[in-house]
CSV table of C-alpha atoms in Angstrom, one decimal:
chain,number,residue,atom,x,y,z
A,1179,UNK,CA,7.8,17.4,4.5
A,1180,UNK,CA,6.6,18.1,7.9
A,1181,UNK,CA,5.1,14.6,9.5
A,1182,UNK,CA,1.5,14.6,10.7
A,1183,UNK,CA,-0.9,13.7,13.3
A,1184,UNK,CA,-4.9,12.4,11.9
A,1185,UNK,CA,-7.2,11.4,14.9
A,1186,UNK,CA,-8.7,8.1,13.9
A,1187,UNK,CA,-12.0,9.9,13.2
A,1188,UNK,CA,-10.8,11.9,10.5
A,1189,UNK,CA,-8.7,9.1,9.1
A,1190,UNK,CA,-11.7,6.8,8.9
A,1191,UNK,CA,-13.4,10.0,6.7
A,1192,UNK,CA,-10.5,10.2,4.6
A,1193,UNK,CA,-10.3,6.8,3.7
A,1194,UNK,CA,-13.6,7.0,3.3
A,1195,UNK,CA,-13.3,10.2,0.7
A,1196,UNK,CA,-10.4,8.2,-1.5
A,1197,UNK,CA,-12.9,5.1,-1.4
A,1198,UNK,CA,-15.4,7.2,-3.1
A,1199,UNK,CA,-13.1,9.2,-5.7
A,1200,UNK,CA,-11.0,5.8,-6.8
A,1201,UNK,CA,-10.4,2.3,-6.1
A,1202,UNK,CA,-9.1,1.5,-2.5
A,1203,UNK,CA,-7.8,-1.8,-1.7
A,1204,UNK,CA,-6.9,-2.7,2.1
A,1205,UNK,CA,-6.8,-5.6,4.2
A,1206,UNK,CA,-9.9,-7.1,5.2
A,1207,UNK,CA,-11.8,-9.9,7.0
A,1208,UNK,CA,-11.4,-13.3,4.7
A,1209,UNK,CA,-12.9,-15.7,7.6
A,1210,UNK,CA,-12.6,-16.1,10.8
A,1211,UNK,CA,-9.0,-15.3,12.1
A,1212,UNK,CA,-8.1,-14.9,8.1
A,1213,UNK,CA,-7.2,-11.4,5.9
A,1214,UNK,CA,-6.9,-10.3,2.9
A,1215,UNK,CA,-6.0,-8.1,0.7
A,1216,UNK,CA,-9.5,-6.3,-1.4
A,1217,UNK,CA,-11.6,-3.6,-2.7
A,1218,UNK,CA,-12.6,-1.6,0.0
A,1219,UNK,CA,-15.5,0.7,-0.4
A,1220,UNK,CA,-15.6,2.4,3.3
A,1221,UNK,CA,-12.5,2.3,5.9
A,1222,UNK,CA,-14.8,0.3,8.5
A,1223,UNK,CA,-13.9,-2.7,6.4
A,1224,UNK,CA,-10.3,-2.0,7.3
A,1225,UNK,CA,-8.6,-4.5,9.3
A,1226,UNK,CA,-5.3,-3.1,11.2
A,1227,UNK,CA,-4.8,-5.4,13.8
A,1228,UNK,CA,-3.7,-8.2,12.0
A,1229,UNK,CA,-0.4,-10.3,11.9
A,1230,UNK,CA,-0.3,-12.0,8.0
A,1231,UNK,CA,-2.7,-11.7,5.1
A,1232,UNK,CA,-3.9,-14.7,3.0
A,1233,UNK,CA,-3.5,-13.3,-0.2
A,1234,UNK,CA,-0.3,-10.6,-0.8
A,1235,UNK,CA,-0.6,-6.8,-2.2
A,1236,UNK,CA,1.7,-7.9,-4.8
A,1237,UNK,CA,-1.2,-9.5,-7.1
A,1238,UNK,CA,-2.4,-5.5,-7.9
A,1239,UNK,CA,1.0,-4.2,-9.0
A,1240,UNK,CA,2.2,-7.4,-10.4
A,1241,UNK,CA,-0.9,-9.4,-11.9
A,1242,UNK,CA,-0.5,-13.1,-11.7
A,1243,UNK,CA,-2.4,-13.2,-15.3
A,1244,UNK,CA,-2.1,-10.1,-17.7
A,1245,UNK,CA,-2.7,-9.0,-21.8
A,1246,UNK,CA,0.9,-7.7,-23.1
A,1247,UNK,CA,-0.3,-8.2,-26.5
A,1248,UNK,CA,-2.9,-9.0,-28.8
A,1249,UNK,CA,-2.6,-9.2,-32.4
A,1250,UNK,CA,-4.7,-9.9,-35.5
A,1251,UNK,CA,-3.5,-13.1,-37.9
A,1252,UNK,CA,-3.5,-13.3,-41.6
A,1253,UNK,CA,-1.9,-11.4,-44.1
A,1254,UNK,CA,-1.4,-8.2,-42.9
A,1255,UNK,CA,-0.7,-9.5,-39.3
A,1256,UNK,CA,-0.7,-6.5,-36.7
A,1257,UNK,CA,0.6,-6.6,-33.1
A,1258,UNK,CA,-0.2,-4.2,-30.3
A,1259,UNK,CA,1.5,-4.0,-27.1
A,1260,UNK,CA,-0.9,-3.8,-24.3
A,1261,UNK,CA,-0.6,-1.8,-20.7
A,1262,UNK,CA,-3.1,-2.3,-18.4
A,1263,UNK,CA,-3.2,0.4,-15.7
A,1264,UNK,CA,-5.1,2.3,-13.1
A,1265,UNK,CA,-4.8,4.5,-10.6
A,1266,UNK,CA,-5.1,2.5,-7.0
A,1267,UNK,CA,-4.1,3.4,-3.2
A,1268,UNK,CA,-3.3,0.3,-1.1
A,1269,UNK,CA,-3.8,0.4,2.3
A,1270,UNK,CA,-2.5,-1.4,5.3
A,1271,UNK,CA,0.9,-2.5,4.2
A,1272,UNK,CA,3.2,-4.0,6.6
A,1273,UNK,CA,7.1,-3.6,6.6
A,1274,UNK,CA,7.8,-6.7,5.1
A,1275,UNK,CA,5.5,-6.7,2.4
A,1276,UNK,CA,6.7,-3.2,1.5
A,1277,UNK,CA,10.2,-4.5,1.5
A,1278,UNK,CA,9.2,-6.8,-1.2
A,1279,UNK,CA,7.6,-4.6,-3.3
A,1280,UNK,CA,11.1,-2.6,-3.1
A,1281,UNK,CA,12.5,-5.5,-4.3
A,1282,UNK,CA,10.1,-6.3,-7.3
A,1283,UNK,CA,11.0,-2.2,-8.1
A,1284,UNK,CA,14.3,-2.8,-8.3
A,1285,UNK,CA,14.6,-6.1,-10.4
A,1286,UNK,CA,11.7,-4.7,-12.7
A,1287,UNK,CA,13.2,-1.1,-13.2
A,1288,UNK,CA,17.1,-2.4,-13.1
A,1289,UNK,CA,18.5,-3.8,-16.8
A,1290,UNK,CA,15.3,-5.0,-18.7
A,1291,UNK,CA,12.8,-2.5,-17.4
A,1292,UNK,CA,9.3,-3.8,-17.4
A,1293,UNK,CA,6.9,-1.7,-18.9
A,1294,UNK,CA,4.0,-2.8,-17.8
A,1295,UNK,CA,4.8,-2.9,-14.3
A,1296,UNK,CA,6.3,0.3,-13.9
A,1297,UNK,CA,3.4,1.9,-15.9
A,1298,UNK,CA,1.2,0.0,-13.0
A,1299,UNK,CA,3.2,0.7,-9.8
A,1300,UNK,CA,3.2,4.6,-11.1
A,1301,UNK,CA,-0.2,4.5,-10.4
A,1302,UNK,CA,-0.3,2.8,-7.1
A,1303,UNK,CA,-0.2,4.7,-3.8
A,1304,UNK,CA,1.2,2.6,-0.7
A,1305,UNK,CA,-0.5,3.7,3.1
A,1306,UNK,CA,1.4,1.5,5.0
A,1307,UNK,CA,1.2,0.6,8.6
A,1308,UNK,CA,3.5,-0.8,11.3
A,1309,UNK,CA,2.2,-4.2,13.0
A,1310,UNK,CA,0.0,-4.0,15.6
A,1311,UNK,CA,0.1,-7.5,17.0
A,1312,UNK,CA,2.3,-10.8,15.9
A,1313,UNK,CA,1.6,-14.6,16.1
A,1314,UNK,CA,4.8,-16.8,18.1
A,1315,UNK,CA,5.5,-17.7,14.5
A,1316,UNK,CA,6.6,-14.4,13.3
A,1317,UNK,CA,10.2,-13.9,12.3
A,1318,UNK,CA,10.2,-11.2,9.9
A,1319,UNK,CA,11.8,-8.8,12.5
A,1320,UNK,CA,14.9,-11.3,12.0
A,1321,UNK,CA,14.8,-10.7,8.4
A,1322,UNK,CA,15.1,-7.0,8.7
A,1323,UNK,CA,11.8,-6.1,7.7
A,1324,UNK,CA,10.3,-5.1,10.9
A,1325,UNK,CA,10.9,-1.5,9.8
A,1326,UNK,CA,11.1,0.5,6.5
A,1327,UNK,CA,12.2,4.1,5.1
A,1328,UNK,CA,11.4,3.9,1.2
A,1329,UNK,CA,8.8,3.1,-1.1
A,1330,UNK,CA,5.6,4.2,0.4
A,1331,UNK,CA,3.6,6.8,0.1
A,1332,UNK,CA,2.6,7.8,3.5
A,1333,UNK,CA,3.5,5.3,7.2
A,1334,UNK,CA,0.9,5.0,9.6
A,1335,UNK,CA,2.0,4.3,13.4
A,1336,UNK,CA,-1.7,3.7,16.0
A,1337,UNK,CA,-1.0,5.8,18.6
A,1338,UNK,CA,-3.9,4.9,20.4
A,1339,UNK,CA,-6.7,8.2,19.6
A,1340,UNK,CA,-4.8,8.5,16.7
A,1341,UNK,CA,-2.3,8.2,14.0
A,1342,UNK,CA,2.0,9.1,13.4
A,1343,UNK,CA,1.5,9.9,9.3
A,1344,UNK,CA,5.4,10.0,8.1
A,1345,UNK,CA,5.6,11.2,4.4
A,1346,UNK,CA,6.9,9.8,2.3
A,1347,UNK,CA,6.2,11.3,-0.8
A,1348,UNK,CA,5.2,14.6,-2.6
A,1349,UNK,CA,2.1,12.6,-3.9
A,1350,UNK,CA,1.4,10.9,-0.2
A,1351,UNK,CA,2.0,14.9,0.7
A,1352,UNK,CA,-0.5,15.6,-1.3
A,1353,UNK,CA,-2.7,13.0,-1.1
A,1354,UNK,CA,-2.5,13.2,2.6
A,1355,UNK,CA,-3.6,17.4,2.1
A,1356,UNK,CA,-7.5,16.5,2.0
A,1357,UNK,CA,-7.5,15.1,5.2
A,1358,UNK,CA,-7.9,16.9,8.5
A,1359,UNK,CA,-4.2,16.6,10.6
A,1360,UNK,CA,-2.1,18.4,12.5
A,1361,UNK,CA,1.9,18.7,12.8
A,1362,UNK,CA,3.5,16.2,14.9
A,1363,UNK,CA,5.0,17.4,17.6
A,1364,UNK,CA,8.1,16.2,19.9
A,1365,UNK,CA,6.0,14.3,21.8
A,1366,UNK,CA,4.5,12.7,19.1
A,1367,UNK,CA,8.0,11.9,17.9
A,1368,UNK,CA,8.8,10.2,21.2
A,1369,UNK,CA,5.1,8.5,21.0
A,1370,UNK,CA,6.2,6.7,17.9
């Protein structure tokens, strides 16, 4: 898969175009000085530039509070197992936190697969982003998360006028195929 180019124009209407199709979560103005991750309705309430997020994306593939079962007592009892699902995109990841959810694949699909969260994370589409600015207090580039290679759907790098798309996936491929880019070029390459 051939790596793209999107002018921040066109991104901003493609964003805008999965917004109205499905549910779009990206990182947002909290307060002042504060993001978050949320629903996002229109790609102007996107917020690239920031360093750390209040809240993590991990809350929308794994759900602090969830139904696995419900059941019915009395004679006759009857269980059901329950998955709760949808399809989501998630924008605005950052290195680390995509590193994390690698993690949470890994434990949750290794030995005792979890249902429930595979079923989920199926259905979630990850546009990540490399950091645009850091506090003094960073230190996840001394973790080895300031970059990553797997687990997302499609990497966006702010070149300014525009952004570096890496795929990462047939869906992000695909995904990405109702948008208006271009092929990146060597000097894009050398951009990035």
């Amino acid at each position: 898969m051939k790596n793209k180019i999107i002018k921040k124009e066109d991104f901003g209407a493609w964003i805008d175009s999965l917004a109205k199709k499905g549910r779009v979560v990206g990182v947002k103005d909290k307060e002042a000085g504060k993001f978050e991750y949320a629903d996002i309705k229109a790609a102007s309430e996107l917020r690239f530039g920031y360093d750390v997020t209040v809240t993590s994306p991990k809350k929308f593939i794994q759900p602090p509070k969830e139904t696995l079962l419900t059941f019915k007592l009395g004679h006759g009892a009857d269980g059901q197992a329950v998955l709760e699902s949808e399809a989501l995109t998630i924008v605005g990841i950052h290195p680390y936190d995509m590193k994390a959810i690698n993690q949470m694949d890994k434990v949750f699909t290794d030995d005792n697969k979890d249902t429930n969260y595979l079923e989920r994370r199926k259905k979630v589409a990850i546009i990540g982003i490399d950091p645009q600015s850091a506090t003094k207090w960073s230190f996840w580039a001394s973790m080895g998360a300031a970059t990553i290679d797997k687990g997302f759907d499609l990497w966006l790098t702010d070149l300014g006028d525009r952004y570096y798309v890496e795929i990462g996936t047939k869906a992000g491929d695909k995904m990405l195929g109702k948008a208006k880019t271009t092929d990146a070029k060597k000097d894009d390459d050398a951009a990035r």
